[in-house]
């Protein structure tokens, strides 16, 4: 597999990930076109469109043989190229020499591939599933069922529920070996409830901090860590799998705090204010958590 030395950067959940080498963007063209932003994608297509037509316009201006086109006119050659590439054919300009017919044939063939590729990419980008699940930007350590617990929550921004949901939570930290080497240690954090048959409003993920929990160890000292949470589920409207991830650094974890209520109930109406998903307030307790 071909590789290059260019670096690729991805910022996810507040962490910047840099990869050096790997598959080139050209060999992984489809993936690259799917991951870039819409403005970047439109810019690439626009530049490619004008570059192709400018190239063929220069060729037409050089070889001539275009009816009703000014001799050696790059502008006329460019506009004739646009009409040829798009298979418009207004009838004003047309090839009248064998060389011009040959170049026009090659351009029409290229235009078929270009149009099909761009159309397919646009459809694929629009059809790509977008996750509606969002996590709270903060996590808290408060009391759940009388026990000290790490708590975060999530919700869906769409009206239709998410079904068959599963969740995982991981403890991530750098560990130094006795020989000085460092590696990333990942430990699964058990959840009070790791599955949810149907999420209509929100879901609160709770990890009880017992003596075996990594949190119990970090509370006794100063350690750098990161907690990762991920969920998967089925979008009941689109019928496809959806997922979301979130990472929490020490500065994102608030002790002696609890989440603000964001769900209200009346006799027949349940209302969720997603704007309060990350809102927290101090937790009043006789003893610090």
PDB file of C-alpha atoms in Angstrom:
ATOM      1  CA  UNK A   1       0.000   0.000   0.000  1.00  0.00           C
ATOM      2  CA  UNK A   2       1.388   3.377  -0.955  1.00  0.00           C
ATOM      3  CA  UNK A   3       2.205   5.774   1.843  1.00  0.00           C
ATOM      4  CA  UNK A   4       3.313   9.361   2.167  1.00  0.00           C
ATOM      5  CA  UNK A   5       4.912  11.461   4.853  1.00  0.00           C
ATOM      6  CA  UNK A   6       2.222  14.131   4.968  1.00  0.00           C
ATOM      7  CA  UNK A   7       0.447  14.543   8.269  1.00  0.00           C
ATOM      8  CA  UNK A   8      -3.320  14.402   8.739  1.00  0.00           C
ATOM      9  CA  UNK A   9      -5.020  16.141  11.643  1.00  0.00           C
ATOM     10  CA  UNK A  10      -8.373  15.366  13.236  1.00  0.00           C
ATOM     11  CA  UNK A  11      -9.865  17.192  16.200  1.00  0.00           C
ATOM     12  CA  UNK A  12     -12.361  15.061  18.090  1.00  0.00           C
ATOM     13  CA  UNK A  13     -13.909  15.668  21.506  1.00  0.00           C
ATOM     14  CA  UNK A  14     -11.353  18.331  22.324  1.00  0.00           C
ATOM     15  CA  UNK A  15      -8.351  16.142  21.439  1.00  0.00           C
ATOM     16  CA  UNK A  16      -6.210  16.784  18.373  1.00  0.00           C
ATOM     17  CA  UNK A  17      -5.063  13.605  16.639  1.00  0.00           C
ATOM     18  CA  UNK A  18      -2.197  13.789  14.147  1.00  0.00           C
ATOM     19  CA  UNK A  19      -1.356  10.894  11.820  1.00  0.00           C
ATOM     20  CA  UNK A  20       1.838  10.905   9.754  1.00  0.00           C
ATOM     21  CA  UNK A  21       2.025   8.697   6.690  1.00  0.00           C
ATOM     22  CA  UNK A  22      -0.614   6.191   5.682  1.00  0.00           C
ATOM     23  CA  UNK A  23      -2.646   6.057   2.486  1.00  0.00           C
ATOM     24  CA  UNK A  24      -2.441   9.140   0.282  1.00  0.00           C
ATOM     25  CA  UNK A  25      -5.522  11.271  -0.318  1.00  0.00           C
ATOM     26  CA  UNK A  26      -5.414  10.413  -4.029  1.00  0.00           C
ATOM     27  CA  UNK A  27      -5.566   6.652  -3.425  1.00  0.00           C
ATOM     28  CA  UNK A  28      -8.322   7.150  -0.851  1.00  0.00           C
ATOM     29  CA  UNK A  29     -10.161   9.720  -2.960  1.00  0.00           C
ATOM     30  CA  UNK A  30     -13.725   8.690  -2.096  1.00  0.00           C
ATOM     31  CA  UNK A  31     -13.107   8.737   1.664  1.00  0.00           C
ATOM     32  CA  UNK A  32     -11.391  12.102   1.418  1.00  0.00           C
ATOM     33  CA  UNK A  33     -14.271  13.604  -0.549  1.00  0.00           C
ATOM     34  CA  UNK A  34     -16.717  12.306   2.057  1.00  0.00           C
ATOM     35  CA  UNK A  35     -14.905  13.692   5.092  1.00  0.00           C
ATOM     36  CA  UNK A  36     -14.186  17.252   3.926  1.00  0.00           C
ATOM     37  CA  UNK A  37     -16.609  20.111   4.582  1.00  0.00           C
ATOM     38  CA  UNK A  38     -19.197  21.242   2.042  1.00  0.00           C
ATOM     39  CA  UNK A  39     -17.426  24.559   1.269  1.00  0.00           C
ATOM     40  CA  UNK A  40     -14.177  22.679   0.647  1.00  0.00           C
ATOM     41  CA  UNK A  41     -15.956  20.101  -1.521  1.00  0.00           C
ATOM     42  CA  UNK A  42     -17.717  22.760  -3.614  1.00  0.00           C
ATOM     43  CA  UNK A  43     -14.422  24.622  -4.003  1.00  0.00           C
ATOM     44  CA  UNK A  44     -12.646  21.498  -5.291  1.00  0.00           C
ATOM     45  CA  UNK A  45     -15.427  20.744  -7.798  1.00  0.00           C
ATOM     46  CA  UNK A  46     -15.488  24.369  -8.980  1.00  0.00           C
ATOM     47  CA  UNK A  47     -11.717  24.539  -9.428  1.00  0.00           C
ATOM     48  CA  UNK A  48     -11.716  21.197 -11.271  1.00  0.00           C
ATOM     49  CA  UNK A  49     -14.555  22.359 -13.551  1.00  0.00           C
ATOM     50  CA  UNK A  50     -12.811  25.590 -14.527  1.00  0.00           C
ATOM     51  CA  UNK A  51      -9.413  23.882 -14.849  1.00  0.00           C
ATOM     52  CA  UNK A  52     -10.775  21.257 -17.259  1.00  0.00           C
ATOM     53  CA  UNK A  53     -12.559  23.832 -19.391  1.00  0.00           C
ATOM     54  CA  UNK A  54      -9.601  26.193 -19.396  1.00  0.00           C
ATOM     55  CA  UNK A  55      -7.332  23.381 -20.575  1.00  0.00           C
ATOM     56  CA  UNK A  56      -9.640  22.362 -23.416  1.00  0.00           C
ATOM     57  CA  UNK A  57     -10.307  26.021 -24.218  1.00  0.00           C
ATOM     58  CA  UNK A  58      -6.589  26.535 -24.759  1.00  0.00           C
ATOM     59  CA  UNK A  59      -6.489  23.439 -26.969  1.00  0.00           C
ATOM     60  CA  UNK A  60      -9.420  24.672 -29.078  1.00  0.00           C
ATOM     61  CA  UNK A  61      -7.830  28.125 -29.392  1.00  0.00           C
ATOM     62  CA  UNK A  62      -4.588  26.511 -30.535  1.00  0.00           C
ATOM     63  CA  UNK A  63      -5.922  23.996 -33.084  1.00  0.00           C
ATOM     64  CA  UNK A  64      -8.855  26.086 -34.323  1.00  0.00           C
ATOM     65  CA  UNK A  65     -11.531  24.371 -36.379  1.00  0.00           C
ATOM     66  CA  UNK A  66     -14.480  25.749 -34.360  1.00  0.00           C
ATOM     67  CA  UNK A  67     -17.260  27.313 -36.421  1.00  0.00           C
ATOM     68  CA  UNK A  68     -18.223  30.893 -35.399  1.00  0.00           C
ATOM     69  CA  UNK A  69     -15.301  31.084 -32.946  1.00  0.00           C
ATOM     70  CA  UNK A  70     -12.800  33.919 -33.287  1.00  0.00           C
ATOM     71  CA  UNK A  71      -9.349  32.692 -34.378  1.00  0.00           C
ATOM     72  CA  UNK A  72      -7.054  31.902 -31.428  1.00  0.00           C
ATOM     73  CA  UNK A  73      -9.720  33.151 -28.993  1.00  0.00           C
ATOM     74  CA  UNK A  74      -9.250  31.580 -25.573  1.00  0.00           C
ATOM     75  CA  UNK A  75     -12.598  32.978 -24.400  1.00  0.00           C
ATOM     76  CA  UNK A  76     -14.507  31.390 -27.275  1.00  0.00           C
ATOM     77  CA  UNK A  77     -12.575  28.166 -26.779  1.00  0.00           C
ATOM     78  CA  UNK A  78     -13.397  28.188 -23.066  1.00  0.00           C
ATOM     79  CA  UNK A  79     -17.131  28.705 -23.591  1.00  0.00           C
ATOM     80  CA  UNK A  80     -17.226  26.075 -26.317  1.00  0.00           C
ATOM     81  CA  UNK A  81     -15.497  23.701 -23.901  1.00  0.00           C
ATOM     82  CA  UNK A  82     -18.120  24.426 -21.216  1.00  0.00           C
ATOM     83  CA  UNK A  83     -20.929  23.650 -23.664  1.00  0.00           C
ATOM     84  CA  UNK A  84     -19.176  20.487 -24.834  1.00  0.00           C
ATOM     85  CA  UNK A  85     -18.349  19.204 -21.345  1.00  0.00           C
ATOM     86  CA  UNK A  86     -21.932  19.753 -20.222  1.00  0.00           C
ATOM     87  CA  UNK A  87     -23.295  18.340 -23.528  1.00  0.00           C
ATOM     88  CA  UNK A  88     -25.372  21.504 -23.989  1.00  0.00           C
ATOM     89  CA  UNK A  89     -24.659  22.258 -27.645  1.00  0.00           C
ATOM     90  CA  UNK A  90     -26.440  25.562 -28.320  1.00  0.00           C
ATOM     91  CA  UNK A  91     -25.668  25.246 -32.031  1.00  0.00           C
ATOM     92  CA  UNK A  92     -23.796  28.534 -32.437  1.00  0.00           C
ATOM     93  CA  UNK A  93     -20.284  27.057 -32.206  1.00  0.00           C
ATOM     94  CA  UNK A  94     -19.441  23.609 -33.536  1.00  0.00           C
ATOM     95  CA  UNK A  95     -16.326  21.677 -34.558  1.00  0.00           C
ATOM     96  CA  UNK A  96     -15.664  21.668 -38.297  1.00  0.00           C
ATOM     97  CA  UNK A  97     -12.255  19.987 -38.498  1.00  0.00           C
ATOM     98  CA  UNK A  98     -11.135  16.441 -37.749  1.00  0.00           C
ATOM     99  CA  UNK A  99      -8.829  17.649 -34.975  1.00  0.00           C
ATOM    100  CA  UNK A 100     -11.596  19.667 -33.304  1.00  0.00           C
ATOM    101  CA  UNK A 101     -14.013  16.729 -33.576  1.00  0.00           C
ATOM    102  CA  UNK A 102     -11.415  14.443 -31.962  1.00  0.00           C
ATOM    103  CA  UNK A 103     -10.777  16.808 -29.047  1.00  0.00           C
ATOM    104  CA  UNK A 104     -14.525  17.356 -28.563  1.00  0.00           C
ATOM    105  CA  UNK A 105     -15.072  13.593 -28.475  1.00  0.00           C
ATOM    106  CA  UNK A 106     -12.415  13.161 -25.800  1.00  0.00           C
ATOM    107  CA  UNK A 107     -13.877  16.028 -23.782  1.00  0.00           C
ATOM    108  CA  UNK A 108     -17.389  14.593 -23.955  1.00  0.00           C
ATOM    109  CA  UNK A 109     -16.034  11.278 -22.671  1.00  0.00           C
ATOM    110  CA  UNK A 110     -14.241  13.077 -19.839  1.00  0.00           C
ATOM    111  CA  UNK A 111     -17.402  15.069 -19.133  1.00  0.00           C
ATOM    112  CA  UNK A 112     -19.407  11.872 -18.675  1.00  0.00           C
ATOM    113  CA  UNK A 113     -16.956  10.616 -16.054  1.00  0.00           C
ATOM    114  CA  UNK A 114     -16.696  14.016 -14.356  1.00  0.00           C
ATOM    115  CA  UNK A 115     -20.469  14.533 -14.164  1.00  0.00           C
ATOM    116  CA  UNK A 116     -21.098  10.978 -12.963  1.00  0.00           C
ATOM    117  CA  UNK A 117     -18.394  11.244 -10.295  1.00  0.00           C
ATOM    118  CA  UNK A 118     -19.566  14.597  -8.949  1.00  0.00           C
ATOM    119  CA  UNK A 119     -23.224  13.518  -9.012  1.00  0.00           C
ATOM    120  CA  UNK A 120     -22.396  10.325  -7.119  1.00  0.00           C
ATOM    121  CA  UNK A 121     -20.346  12.190  -4.519  1.00  0.00           C
ATOM    122  CA  UNK A 122     -23.076  14.774  -3.955  1.00  0.00           C
ATOM    123  CA  UNK A 123     -25.702  12.054  -3.517  1.00  0.00           C
ATOM    124  CA  UNK A 124     -23.429  10.074  -1.181  1.00  0.00           C
ATOM    125  CA  UNK A 125     -22.734  13.140   0.943  1.00  0.00           C
ATOM    126  CA  UNK A 126     -26.443  13.948   1.250  1.00  0.00           C
ATOM    127  CA  UNK A 127     -27.345  10.302   1.917  1.00  0.00           C
ATOM    128  CA  UNK A 128     -24.668   9.806   4.570  1.00  0.00           C
ATOM    129  CA  UNK A 129     -26.340   9.233   7.962  1.00  0.00           C
ATOM    130  CA  UNK A 130     -25.855  12.053  10.443  1.00  0.00           C
ATOM    131  CA  UNK A 131     -25.927  11.224  14.112  1.00  0.00           C
ATOM    132  CA  UNK A 132     -28.546  13.096  16.105  1.00  0.00           C
ATOM    133  CA  UNK A 133     -27.108  12.024  19.464  1.00  0.00           C
ATOM    134  CA  UNK A 134     -25.313  14.671  21.495  1.00  0.00           C
ATOM    135  CA  UNK A 135     -23.549  14.358  24.845  1.00  0.00           C
ATOM    136  CA  UNK A 136     -23.307  16.888  27.620  1.00  0.00           C
ATOM    137  CA  UNK A 137     -20.082  18.876  27.423  1.00  0.00           C
ATOM    138  CA  UNK A 138     -19.530  18.396  31.151  1.00  0.00           C
ATOM    139  CA  UNK A 139     -19.648  15.356  33.408  1.00  0.00           C
ATOM    140  CA  UNK A 140     -20.293  15.415  37.145  1.00  0.00           C
ATOM    141  CA  UNK A 141     -19.491  13.366  40.215  1.00  0.00           C
ATOM    142  CA  UNK A 142     -22.490  13.295  42.541  1.00  0.00           C
ATOM    143  CA  UNK A 143     -24.540  10.878  44.602  1.00  0.00           C
ATOM    144  CA  UNK A 144     -26.619   8.248  42.770  1.00  0.00           C
ATOM    145  CA  UNK A 145     -28.678   5.836  44.847  1.00  0.00           C
ATOM    146  CA  UNK A 146     -26.605   6.775  47.875  1.00  0.00           C
ATOM    147  CA  UNK A 147     -23.291   6.064  46.134  1.00  0.00           C
ATOM    148  CA  UNK A 148     -20.678   8.363  44.717  1.00  0.00           C
ATOM    149  CA  UNK A 149     -20.926   8.160  40.917  1.00  0.00           C
ATOM    150  CA  UNK A 150     -19.574   9.563  37.681  1.00  0.00           C
ATOM    151  CA  UNK A 151     -22.505  10.842  35.615  1.00  0.00           C
ATOM    152  CA  UNK A 152     -22.966  12.148  32.093  1.00  0.00           C
ATOM    153  CA  UNK A 153     -26.037  12.337  29.896  1.00  0.00           C
ATOM    154  CA  UNK A 154     -27.092  12.445  26.266  1.00  0.00           C
ATOM    155  CA  UNK A 155     -30.113  13.183  24.099  1.00  0.00           C
ATOM    156  CA  UNK A 156     -31.269  13.074  20.496  1.00  0.00           C
ATOM    157  CA  UNK A 157     -31.934  16.295  18.608  1.00  0.00           C
ATOM    158  CA  UNK A 158     -34.540  14.620  16.387  1.00  0.00           C
ATOM    159  CA  UNK A 159     -38.156  13.868  17.179  1.00  0.00           C
ATOM    160  CA  UNK A 160     -38.170  10.147  16.428  1.00  0.00           C
ATOM    161  CA  UNK A 161     -36.747   7.890  19.162  1.00  0.00           C
ATOM    162  CA  UNK A 162     -33.507   5.919  19.032  1.00  0.00           C
ATOM    163  CA  UNK A 163     -34.019   2.187  19.658  1.00  0.00           C
ATOM    164  CA  UNK A 164     -31.830  -0.717  20.825  1.00  0.00           C
ATOM    165  CA  UNK A 165     -29.207   1.536  22.363  1.00  0.00           C
ATOM    166  CA  UNK A 166     -25.988   0.298  23.943  1.00  0.00           C
ATOM    167  CA  UNK A 167     -23.371   2.328  25.785  1.00  0.00           C
ATOM    168  CA  UNK A 168     -19.773   1.904  26.839  1.00  0.00           C
ATOM    169  CA  UNK A 169     -17.516   3.965  29.057  1.00  0.00           C
ATOM    170  CA  UNK A 170     -13.741   3.741  29.180  1.00  0.00           C
ATOM    171  CA  UNK A 171     -10.954   5.070  31.369  1.00  0.00           C
ATOM    172  CA  UNK A 172      -7.930   6.171  29.329  1.00  0.00           C
ATOM    173  CA  UNK A 173      -4.549   7.204  30.696  1.00  0.00           C
ATOM    174  CA  UNK A 174      -0.854   7.118  29.957  1.00  0.00           C
ATOM    175  CA  UNK A 175       1.031   4.547  32.021  1.00  0.00           C
ATOM    176  CA  UNK A 176       4.813   4.433  32.425  1.00  0.00           C
ATOM    177  CA  UNK A 177       6.464   1.031  32.632  1.00  0.00           C
ATOM    178  CA  UNK A 178       9.386   0.225  34.905  1.00  0.00           C
ATOM    179  CA  UNK A 179      11.728   0.449  31.902  1.00  0.00           C
ATOM    180  CA  UNK A 180      10.564   3.976  31.089  1.00  0.00           C
ATOM    181  CA  UNK A 181       8.288   3.125  28.176  1.00  0.00           C
ATOM    182  CA  UNK A 182       4.813   4.671  28.054  1.00  0.00           C
ATOM    183  CA  UNK A 183       1.623   3.260  26.600  1.00  0.00           C
ATOM    184  CA  UNK A 184      -2.062   4.050  26.640  1.00  0.00           C
ATOM    185  CA  UNK A 185      -4.060   2.013  29.129  1.00  0.00           C
ATOM    186  CA  UNK A 186      -7.783   1.573  28.483  1.00  0.00           C
ATOM    187  CA  UNK A 187     -10.052   0.214  31.217  1.00  0.00           C
ATOM    188  CA  UNK A 188     -13.770  -0.421  30.820  1.00  0.00           C
ATOM    189  CA  UNK A 189     -15.932   1.361  33.380  1.00  0.00           C
ATOM    190  CA  UNK A 190     -19.090  -0.614  34.233  1.00  0.00           C
ATOM    191  CA  UNK A 191     -22.361   1.277  33.898  1.00  0.00           C
ATOM    192  CA  UNK A 192     -25.451   0.963  36.049  1.00  0.00           C
ATOM    193  CA  UNK A 193     -27.400   0.532  32.804  1.00  0.00           C
ATOM    194  CA  UNK A 194     -25.549  -0.152  29.569  1.00  0.00           C
ATOM    195  CA  UNK A 195     -28.596  -0.783  27.346  1.00  0.00           C
ATOM    196  CA  UNK A 196     -31.708   1.230  26.588  1.00  0.00           C
ATOM    197  CA  UNK A 197     -34.532  -0.243  24.511  1.00  0.00           C
ATOM    198  CA  UNK A 198     -35.889   3.137  23.393  1.00  0.00           C
ATOM    199  CA  UNK A 199     -34.675   6.683  24.023  1.00  0.00           C
ATOM    200  CA  UNK A 200     -37.457   9.207  23.527  1.00  0.00           C
ATOM    201  CA  UNK A 201     -36.022  12.033  25.606  1.00  0.00           C
ATOM    202  CA  UNK A 202     -32.602  11.513  27.185  1.00  0.00           C
ATOM    203  CA  UNK A 203     -30.329   8.932  28.788  1.00  0.00           C
ATOM    204  CA  UNK A 204     -28.164   9.349  31.856  1.00  0.00           C
ATOM    205  CA  UNK A 205     -25.028   7.189  32.002  1.00  0.00           C
ATOM    206  CA  UNK A 206     -23.945   6.352  35.544  1.00  0.00           C
ATOM    207  CA  UNK A 207     -20.730   4.699  36.700  1.00  0.00           C
ATOM    208  CA  UNK A 208     -20.634   3.919  40.417  1.00  0.00           C
ATOM    209  CA  UNK A 209     -17.272   4.831  41.941  1.00  0.00           C
ATOM    210  CA  UNK A 210     -16.469   1.876  44.169  1.00  0.00           C
ATOM    211  CA  UNK A 211     -13.128   0.697  45.505  1.00  0.00           C
ATOM    212  CA  UNK A 212     -12.306  -1.038  42.219  1.00  0.00           C
ATOM    213  CA  UNK A 213     -13.079   1.988  40.069  1.00  0.00           C
ATOM    214  CA  UNK A 214     -10.265   3.948  38.462  1.00  0.00           C
ATOM    215  CA  UNK A 215     -11.963   7.084  39.774  1.00  0.00           C
ATOM    216  CA  UNK A 216     -11.400   5.950  43.352  1.00  0.00           C
ATOM    217  CA  UNK A 217      -7.683   5.835  42.617  1.00  0.00           C
ATOM    218  CA  UNK A 218      -7.530   9.229  40.957  1.00  0.00           C
ATOM    219  CA  UNK A 219      -9.371  10.888  43.820  1.00  0.00           C
ATOM    220  CA  UNK A 220      -6.540   9.902  46.108  1.00  0.00           C
ATOM    221  CA  UNK A 221      -3.878  11.557  43.948  1.00  0.00           C
ATOM    222  CA  UNK A 222      -3.132  13.724  40.933  1.00  0.00           C
ATOM    223  CA  UNK A 223      -3.313  11.691  37.712  1.00  0.00           C
ATOM    224  CA  UNK A 224      -3.952  12.719  34.153  1.00  0.00           C
ATOM    225  CA  UNK A 225      -6.806  10.766  32.613  1.00  0.00           C
ATOM    226  CA  UNK A 226      -9.581  10.861  30.069  1.00  0.00           C
ATOM    227  CA  UNK A 227     -12.998   9.248  30.160  1.00  0.00           C
ATOM    228  CA  UNK A 228     -14.497   8.170  26.849  1.00  0.00           C
ATOM    229  CA  UNK A 229     -18.186   7.430  26.355  1.00  0.00           C
ATOM    230  CA  UNK A 230     -19.802   5.948  23.261  1.00  0.00           C
ATOM    231  CA  UNK A 231     -23.333   4.915  22.330  1.00  0.00           C
ATOM    232  CA  UNK A 232     -24.884   3.051  19.419  1.00  0.00           C
ATOM    233  CA  UNK A 233     -28.506   2.757  18.428  1.00  0.00           C
ATOM    234  CA  UNK A 234     -31.035   2.406  15.629  1.00  0.00           C
ATOM    235  CA  UNK A 235     -32.644   5.481  14.093  1.00  0.00           C
ATOM    236  CA  UNK A 236     -36.307   4.461  13.970  1.00  0.00           C
ATOM    237  CA  UNK A 237     -37.123   6.823  11.091  1.00  0.00           C
ATOM    238  CA  UNK A 238     -34.178   6.217   8.754  1.00  0.00           C
ATOM    239  CA  UNK A 239     -33.658   2.595   9.778  1.00  0.00           C
ATOM    240  CA  UNK A 240     -29.870   2.903  10.022  1.00  0.00           C
ATOM    241  CA  UNK A 241     -27.386   2.565  12.843  1.00  0.00           C
ATOM    242  CA  UNK A 242     -26.290   5.761  14.548  1.00  0.00           C
ATOM    243  CA  UNK A 243     -23.537   6.377  17.045  1.00  0.00           C
ATOM    244  CA  UNK A 244     -21.864   9.147  19.010  1.00  0.00           C
ATOM    245  CA  UNK A 245     -18.772   9.521  21.166  1.00  0.00           C
ATOM    246  CA  UNK A 246     -17.617  11.991  23.770  1.00  0.00           C
ATOM    247  CA  UNK A 247     -14.425  12.454  25.756  1.00  0.00           C
ATOM    248  CA  UNK A 248     -13.988  14.091  29.151  1.00  0.00           C
ATOM    249  CA  UNK A 249     -10.697  15.461  30.460  1.00  0.00           C
ATOM    250  CA  UNK A 250     -10.177  16.309  34.156  1.00  0.00           C
ATOM    251  CA  UNK A 251     -11.222  19.914  33.521  1.00  0.00           C
ATOM    252  CA  UNK A 252     -14.549  18.664  32.108  1.00  0.00           C
ATOM    253  CA  UNK A 253     -15.429  16.711  35.264  1.00  0.00           C
ATOM    254  CA  UNK A 254     -17.103  18.740  38.012  1.00  0.00           C
ATOM    255  CA  UNK A 255     -17.117  17.409  41.557  1.00  0.00           C
ATOM    256  CA  UNK A 256     -19.880  18.272  44.033  1.00  0.00           C
ATOM    257  CA  UNK A 257     -22.183  19.157  41.126  1.00  0.00           C
ATOM    258  CA  UNK A 258     -25.314  17.689  39.581  1.00  0.00           C
ATOM    259  CA  UNK A 259     -27.124  18.125  36.302  1.00  0.00           C
ATOM    260  CA  UNK A 260     -29.979  20.604  36.065  1.00  0.00           C
ATOM    261  CA  UNK A 261     -33.366  19.052  35.290  1.00  0.00           C
ATOM    262  CA  UNK A 262     -34.161  19.472  31.608  1.00  0.00           C
ATOM    263  CA  UNK A 263     -37.355  17.384  31.415  1.00  0.00           C
ATOM    264  CA  UNK A 264     -40.738  18.615  32.571  1.00  0.00           C
ATOM    265  CA  UNK A 265     -43.973  16.644  32.818  1.00  0.00           C
ATOM    266  CA  UNK A 266     -47.614  17.622  32.634  1.00  0.00           C
ATOM    267  CA  UNK A 267     -50.603  15.314  32.477  1.00  0.00           C
ATOM    268  CA  UNK A 268     -50.124  14.389  28.810  1.00  0.00           C
ATOM    269  CA  UNK A 269     -47.022  16.274  27.693  1.00  0.00           C
ATOM    270  CA  UNK A 270     -43.354  15.535  28.269  1.00  0.00           C
ATOM    271  CA  UNK A 271     -41.004  18.365  27.361  1.00  0.00           C
ATOM    272  CA  UNK A 272     -37.220  18.245  27.097  1.00  0.00           C
ATOM    273  CA  UNK A 273     -35.101  21.388  26.853  1.00  0.00           C
ATOM    274  CA  UNK A 274     -31.972  20.180  25.070  1.00  0.00           C
ATOM    275  CA  UNK A 275     -30.325  23.573  25.580  1.00  0.00           C
ATOM    276  CA  UNK A 276     -29.930  22.549  29.234  1.00  0.00           C
ATOM    277  CA  UNK A 277     -28.144  19.288  28.416  1.00  0.00           C
ATOM    278  CA  UNK A 278     -24.807  20.538  29.780  1.00  0.00           C
ATOM    279  CA  UNK A 279     -26.172  22.742  32.575  1.00  0.00           C
ATOM    280  CA  UNK A 280     -25.009  21.825  36.076  1.00  0.00           C
ATOM    281  CA  UNK A 281     -25.406  23.245  39.561  1.00  0.00           C
ATOM    282  CA  UNK A 282     -23.550  22.767  42.851  1.00  0.00           C
ATOM    283  CA  UNK A 283     -24.498  19.669  44.788  1.00  0.00           C
ATOM    284  CA  UNK A 284     -25.376  20.385  48.393  1.00  0.00           C
ATOM    285  CA  UNK A 285     -24.091  17.691  50.707  1.00  0.00           C
ATOM    286  CA  UNK A 286     -22.894  17.354  54.268  1.00  0.00           C
ATOM    287  CA  UNK A 287     -19.680  15.778  53.021  1.00  0.00           C
ATOM    288  CA  UNK A 288     -17.666  16.600  49.908  1.00  0.00           C
ATOM    289  CA  UNK A 289     -17.759  14.083  47.107  1.00  0.00           C
TER     290      UNK A 289
END
